[in-house]
mmCIF file of C-alpha atoms in Angstrom:
data_model
loop_
_atom_site.group_PDB
_atom_site.id
_atom_site.type_symbol
_atom_site.label_atom_id
_atom_site.label_comp_id
_atom_site.label_asym_id
_atom_site.label_seq_id
_atom_site.Cartn_x
_atom_site.Cartn_y
_atom_site.Cartn_z
ATOM 1 C CA UNK A 1 -31.381 30.436 5.189
ATOM 2 C CA UNK A 2 -28.999 31.664 7.828
ATOM 3 C CA UNK A 3 -25.409 32.402 6.927
ATOM 4 C CA UNK A 4 -22.790 32.255 9.630
ATOM 5 C CA UNK A 5 -20.104 34.885 9.262
ATOM 6 C CA UNK A 6 -18.288 34.219 12.523
ATOM 7 C CA UNK A 7 -15.665 31.494 11.948
ATOM 8 C CA UNK A 8 -15.598 30.516 15.633
ATOM 9 C CA UNK A 9 -19.374 29.975 15.701
ATOM 10 C CA UNK A 10 -19.210 28.086 12.417
ATOM 11 C CA UNK A 11 -16.536 25.770 13.839
ATOM 12 C CA UNK A 12 -18.593 25.185 17.005
ATOM 13 C CA UNK A 13 -21.587 24.223 14.847
ATOM 14 C CA UNK A 14 -19.395 21.748 12.930
ATOM 15 C CA UNK A 15 -18.194 20.267 16.229
ATOM 16 C CA UNK A 16 -21.801 20.024 17.411
ATOM 17 C CA UNK A 17 -22.741 18.138 14.218
ATOM 18 C CA UNK A 18 -19.918 15.655 14.906
ATOM 19 C CA UNK A 19 -21.079 15.245 18.506
ATOM 20 C CA UNK A 20 -24.644 14.580 17.380
ATOM 21 C CA UNK A 21 -23.370 11.909 14.990
ATOM 22 C CA UNK A 22 -21.260 10.307 17.737
ATOM 23 C CA UNK A 23 -24.345 9.713 19.892
ATOM 24 C CA UNK A 24 -26.332 8.249 16.996
ATOM 25 C CA UNK A 25 -27.989 11.280 15.466
ATOM 26 C CA UNK A 26 -27.271 10.611 11.806
ATOM 27 C CA UNK A 27 -30.988 10.644 10.969
ATOM 28 C CA UNK A 28 -31.386 13.955 12.811
ATOM 29 C CA UNK A 29 -28.491 15.418 10.830
ATOM 30 C CA UNK A 30 -30.089 14.289 7.572
ATOM 31 C CA UNK A 31 -33.085 16.465 8.457
ATOM 32 C CA UNK A 32 -30.847 19.412 9.396
ATOM 33 C CA UNK A 33 -28.524 19.327 6.390
ATOM 34 C CA UNK A 34 -26.766 22.713 6.593
ATOM 35 C CA UNK A 35 -24.873 24.318 9.458
ATOM 36 C CA UNK A 36 -27.127 27.359 9.091
ATOM 37 C CA UNK A 37 -30.199 25.166 9.611
ATOM 38 C CA UNK A 38 -28.754 23.808 12.856
ATOM 39 C CA UNK A 39 -27.861 27.323 14.009
ATOM 40 C CA UNK A 40 -31.366 28.479 13.075
ATOM 41 C CA UNK A 41 -32.873 25.645 15.147
ATOM 42 C CA UNK A 42 -30.752 26.608 18.160
ATOM 43 C CA UNK A 43 -31.551 30.308 17.841
ATOM 44 C CA UNK A 44 -35.291 29.795 17.344
ATOM 45 C CA UNK A 45 -35.471 27.483 20.374
ATOM 46 C CA UNK A 46 -33.600 30.050 22.458
ATOM 47 C CA UNK A 47 -35.870 32.921 21.418
ATOM 48 C CA UNK A 48 -38.980 30.854 22.090
ATOM 49 C CA UNK A 49 -37.848 30.444 25.696
ATOM 50 C CA UNK A 50 -37.172 26.748 25.315
ATOM 51 C CA UNK A 51 -34.069 24.932 26.427
ATOM 52 C CA UNK A 52 -31.993 23.797 23.503
ATOM 53 C CA UNK A 53 -32.289 20.038 23.852
ATOM 54 C CA UNK A 54 -31.619 17.459 21.178
ATOM 55 C CA UNK A 55 -33.558 14.213 21.474
ATOM 56 C CA UNK A 56 -31.461 11.485 19.903
ATOM 57 C CA UNK A 57 -32.222 7.783 20.224
ATOM 58 C CA UNK A 58 -34.541 8.300 23.213
ATOM 59 C CA UNK A 59 -31.918 10.368 25.050
ATOM 60 C CA UNK A 60 -31.936 14.101 25.589
ATOM 61 C CA UNK A 61 -28.748 16.114 25.233
ATOM 62 C CA UNK A 62 -27.931 19.752 25.797
ATOM 63 C CA UNK A 63 -25.285 21.443 23.687
ATOM 64 C CA UNK A 64 -22.651 21.473 26.433
ATOM 65 C CA UNK A 65 -23.227 17.742 27.075
ATOM 66 C CA UNK A 66 -22.760 16.953 23.399
ATOM 67 C CA UNK A 67 -19.550 18.972 23.223
ATOM 68 C CA UNK A 68 -18.190 17.116 26.268
ATOM 69 C CA UNK A 69 -19.168 13.778 24.727
ATOM 70 C CA UNK A 70 -17.287 14.674 21.542
ATOM 71 C CA UNK A 71 -14.189 15.658 23.490
ATOM 72 C CA UNK A 72 -14.348 12.435 25.521
ATOM 73 C CA UNK A 73 -14.851 10.439 22.322
ATOM 74 C CA UNK A 74 -11.743 11.970 20.740
ATOM 75 C CA UNK A 75 -9.680 11.244 23.867
ATOM 76 C CA UNK A 76 -10.957 7.667 23.993
ATOM 77 C CA UNK A 77 -10.280 7.186 20.277
ATOM 78 C CA UNK A 78 -6.664 8.209 20.707
ATOM 79 C CA UNK A 79 -6.221 6.211 23.909
ATOM 80 C CA UNK A 80 -7.922 2.986 22.822
ATOM 81 C CA UNK A 81 -6.986 2.901 19.139
ATOM 82 C CA UNK A 82 -3.786 0.957 19.754
ATOM 83 C CA UNK A 83 -5.567 -1.649 21.888
ATOM 84 C CA UNK A 84 -8.256 -2.341 19.290
ATOM 85 C CA UNK A 85 -5.662 -2.249 16.535
ATOM 86 C CA UNK A 86 -3.568 -4.927 18.238
ATOM 87 C CA UNK A 87 -6.656 -7.033 18.940
ATOM 88 C CA UNK A 88 -7.801 -7.040 15.315
ATOM 89 C CA UNK A 89 -4.276 -7.500 13.914
ATOM 90 C CA UNK A 90 -3.788 -10.501 16.190
ATOM 91 C CA UNK A 91 -7.038 -12.063 14.936
ATOM 92 C CA UNK A 92 -5.992 -11.457 11.346
ATOM 93 C CA UNK A 93 -2.525 -12.961 11.751
ATOM 94 C CA UNK A 94 -3.723 -15.993 13.695
ATOM 95 C CA UNK A 95 -7.028 -16.902 12.071
ATOM 96 C CA UNK A 96 -7.595 -15.318 8.659
ATOM 97 C CA UNK A 97 -5.646 -17.229 6.007
ATOM 98 C CA UNK A 98 -7.621 -15.661 3.148
ATOM 99 C CA UNK A 99 -6.600 -12.191 4.244
ATOM 100 C CA UNK A 100 -3.047 -13.421 4.702
ATOM 101 C CA UNK A 101 -2.997 -14.556 1.063
ATOM 102 C CA UNK A 102 -4.366 -11.167 -0.049
ATOM 103 C CA UNK A 103 -1.596 -9.459 1.897
ATOM 104 C CA UNK A 104 1.053 -11.616 0.217
ATOM 105 C CA UNK A 105 -0.397 -10.728 -3.201
ATOM 106 C CA UNK A 106 -0.401 -7.061 -2.257
ATOM 107 C CA UNK A 107 3.229 -7.197 -1.110
ATOM 108 C CA UNK A 108 4.177 -8.879 -4.380
ATOM 109 C CA UNK A 109 2.190 -6.678 -6.786
ATOM 110 C CA UNK A 110 1.387 -3.566 -4.782
ATOM 111 C CA UNK A 111 -1.820 -3.216 -6.783
ATOM 112 C CA UNK A 112 -4.831 -1.120 -5.987
ATOM 113 C CA UNK A 113 -7.206 -4.058 -6.450
ATOM 114 C CA UNK A 114 -5.399 -6.112 -3.797
ATOM 115 C CA UNK A 115 -5.488 -3.127 -1.435
ATOM 116 C CA UNK A 116 -9.254 -2.721 -1.956
ATOM 117 C CA UNK A 117 -9.790 -6.444 -1.422
ATOM 118 C CA UNK A 118 -7.850 -6.299 1.851
ATOM 119 C CA UNK A 119 -9.854 -3.293 2.961
ATOM 120 C CA UNK A 120 -13.197 -4.922 2.081
ATOM 121 C CA UNK A 121 -12.244 -8.149 3.842
ATOM 122 C CA UNK A 122 -11.274 -6.289 7.017
ATOM 123 C CA UNK A 123 -14.461 -4.244 6.938
ATOM 124 C CA UNK A 124 -16.573 -7.368 6.405
ATOM 125 C CA UNK A 125 -14.927 -9.794 8.835
ATOM 126 C CA UNK A 126 -14.048 -7.426 11.657
ATOM 127 C CA UNK A 127 -17.024 -5.070 11.520
ATOM 128 C CA UNK A 128 -18.200 -6.106 14.986
ATOM 129 C CA UNK A 129 -14.836 -5.179 16.538
ATOM 130 C CA UNK A 130 -14.641 -1.963 14.538
ATOM 131 C CA UNK A 131 -18.190 -0.996 15.482
ATOM 132 C CA UNK A 132 -17.655 -1.741 19.168
ATOM 133 C CA UNK A 133 -14.767 0.720 19.066
ATOM 134 C CA UNK A 134 -16.175 3.464 16.844
ATOM 135 C CA UNK A 135 -19.811 3.321 17.932
ATOM 136 C CA UNK A 136 -19.038 3.113 21.642
ATOM 137 C CA UNK A 137 -21.042 6.243 22.537
ATOM 138 C CA UNK A 138 -24.223 5.065 20.817
ATOM 139 C CA UNK A 139 -26.713 3.249 23.008
ATOM 140 C CA UNK A 140 -27.653 0.390 20.715
ATOM 141 C CA UNK A 141 -30.381 -1.586 22.436
ATOM 142 C CA UNK A 142 -30.502 -4.652 20.192
ATOM 143 C CA UNK A 143 -26.930 -5.442 19.151
ATOM 144 C CA UNK A 144 -27.815 -8.570 17.199
ATOM 145 C CA UNK A 145 -29.243 -7.153 13.980
ATOM 146 C CA UNK A 146 -28.110 -3.545 13.845
ATOM 147 C CA UNK A 147 -27.382 -1.970 10.512
ATOM 148 C CA UNK A 148 -24.202 -0.024 11.193
ATOM 149 C CA UNK A 149 -24.710 2.059 8.027
ATOM 150 C CA UNK A 150 -27.581 3.694 9.918
ATOM 151 C CA UNK A 151 -25.082 5.218 12.388
ATOM 152 C CA UNK A 152 -22.177 6.147 10.125
ATOM 153 C CA UNK A 153 -22.241 9.677 8.765
ATOM 154 C CA UNK A 154 -19.399 11.750 7.373
ATOM 155 C CA UNK A 155 -17.475 12.039 10.633
ATOM 156 C CA UNK A 156 -17.691 8.413 11.758
ATOM 157 C CA UNK A 157 -16.978 7.195 8.215
ATOM 158 C CA UNK A 158 -13.755 9.205 8.248
ATOM 159 C CA UNK A 159 -12.847 7.666 11.627
ATOM 160 C CA UNK A 160 -13.634 4.201 10.254
ATOM 161 C CA UNK A 161 -11.501 4.851 7.174
ATOM 162 C CA UNK A 162 -8.609 6.014 9.361
ATOM 163 C CA UNK A 163 -8.906 2.985 11.623
ATOM 164 C CA UNK A 164 -9.041 0.467 8.769
ATOM 165 C CA UNK A 165 -6.043 2.128 7.109
ATOM 166 C CA UNK A 166 -4.174 1.837 10.420
ATOM 167 C CA UNK A 167 -4.997 -1.887 10.534
ATOM 168 C CA UNK A 168 -3.685 -2.326 6.993
ATOM 169 C CA UNK A 169 -0.469 -0.455 7.828
ATOM 170 C CA UNK A 170 0.092 -2.742 10.818
ATOM 171 C CA UNK A 171 -0.475 -6.006 8.953
ATOM 172 C CA UNK A 172 1.235 -5.193 5.665
#
């Protein structure tokens, strides 16, 4: 087990883990559970004279490519969040009467159960819109029957949580 004492290197490894998840490498990250394991993989590949290349979903990425992808993803998330937010909020206000009734109950009672019901309904009904926004960097070949839980790790789940909470704030 490798321990990382340099905080800058440790932070770069964390950023690399996020980048790998963004391109669809959740299963790869499940194999390499600890930051030290990922660092060990990088170091051993370097010392063996190999290029450090991650093969994720039939694509090959170098570390610098992954870091650029993560940076671009963050920029796109900030830039496009409002657009997707407005799109989903419009659909909710115009077409989803069940969710509208849940919102009225929540405004009246302010209960945690109503909030959870709203959140579950948004996640269920608007998952395709949410996934098209959050999973934009993943090359999903067959969009019809994809299990989005396969792609969501810690980082993307936190982004999803943030986005759904933003939707709730806009409609309530």
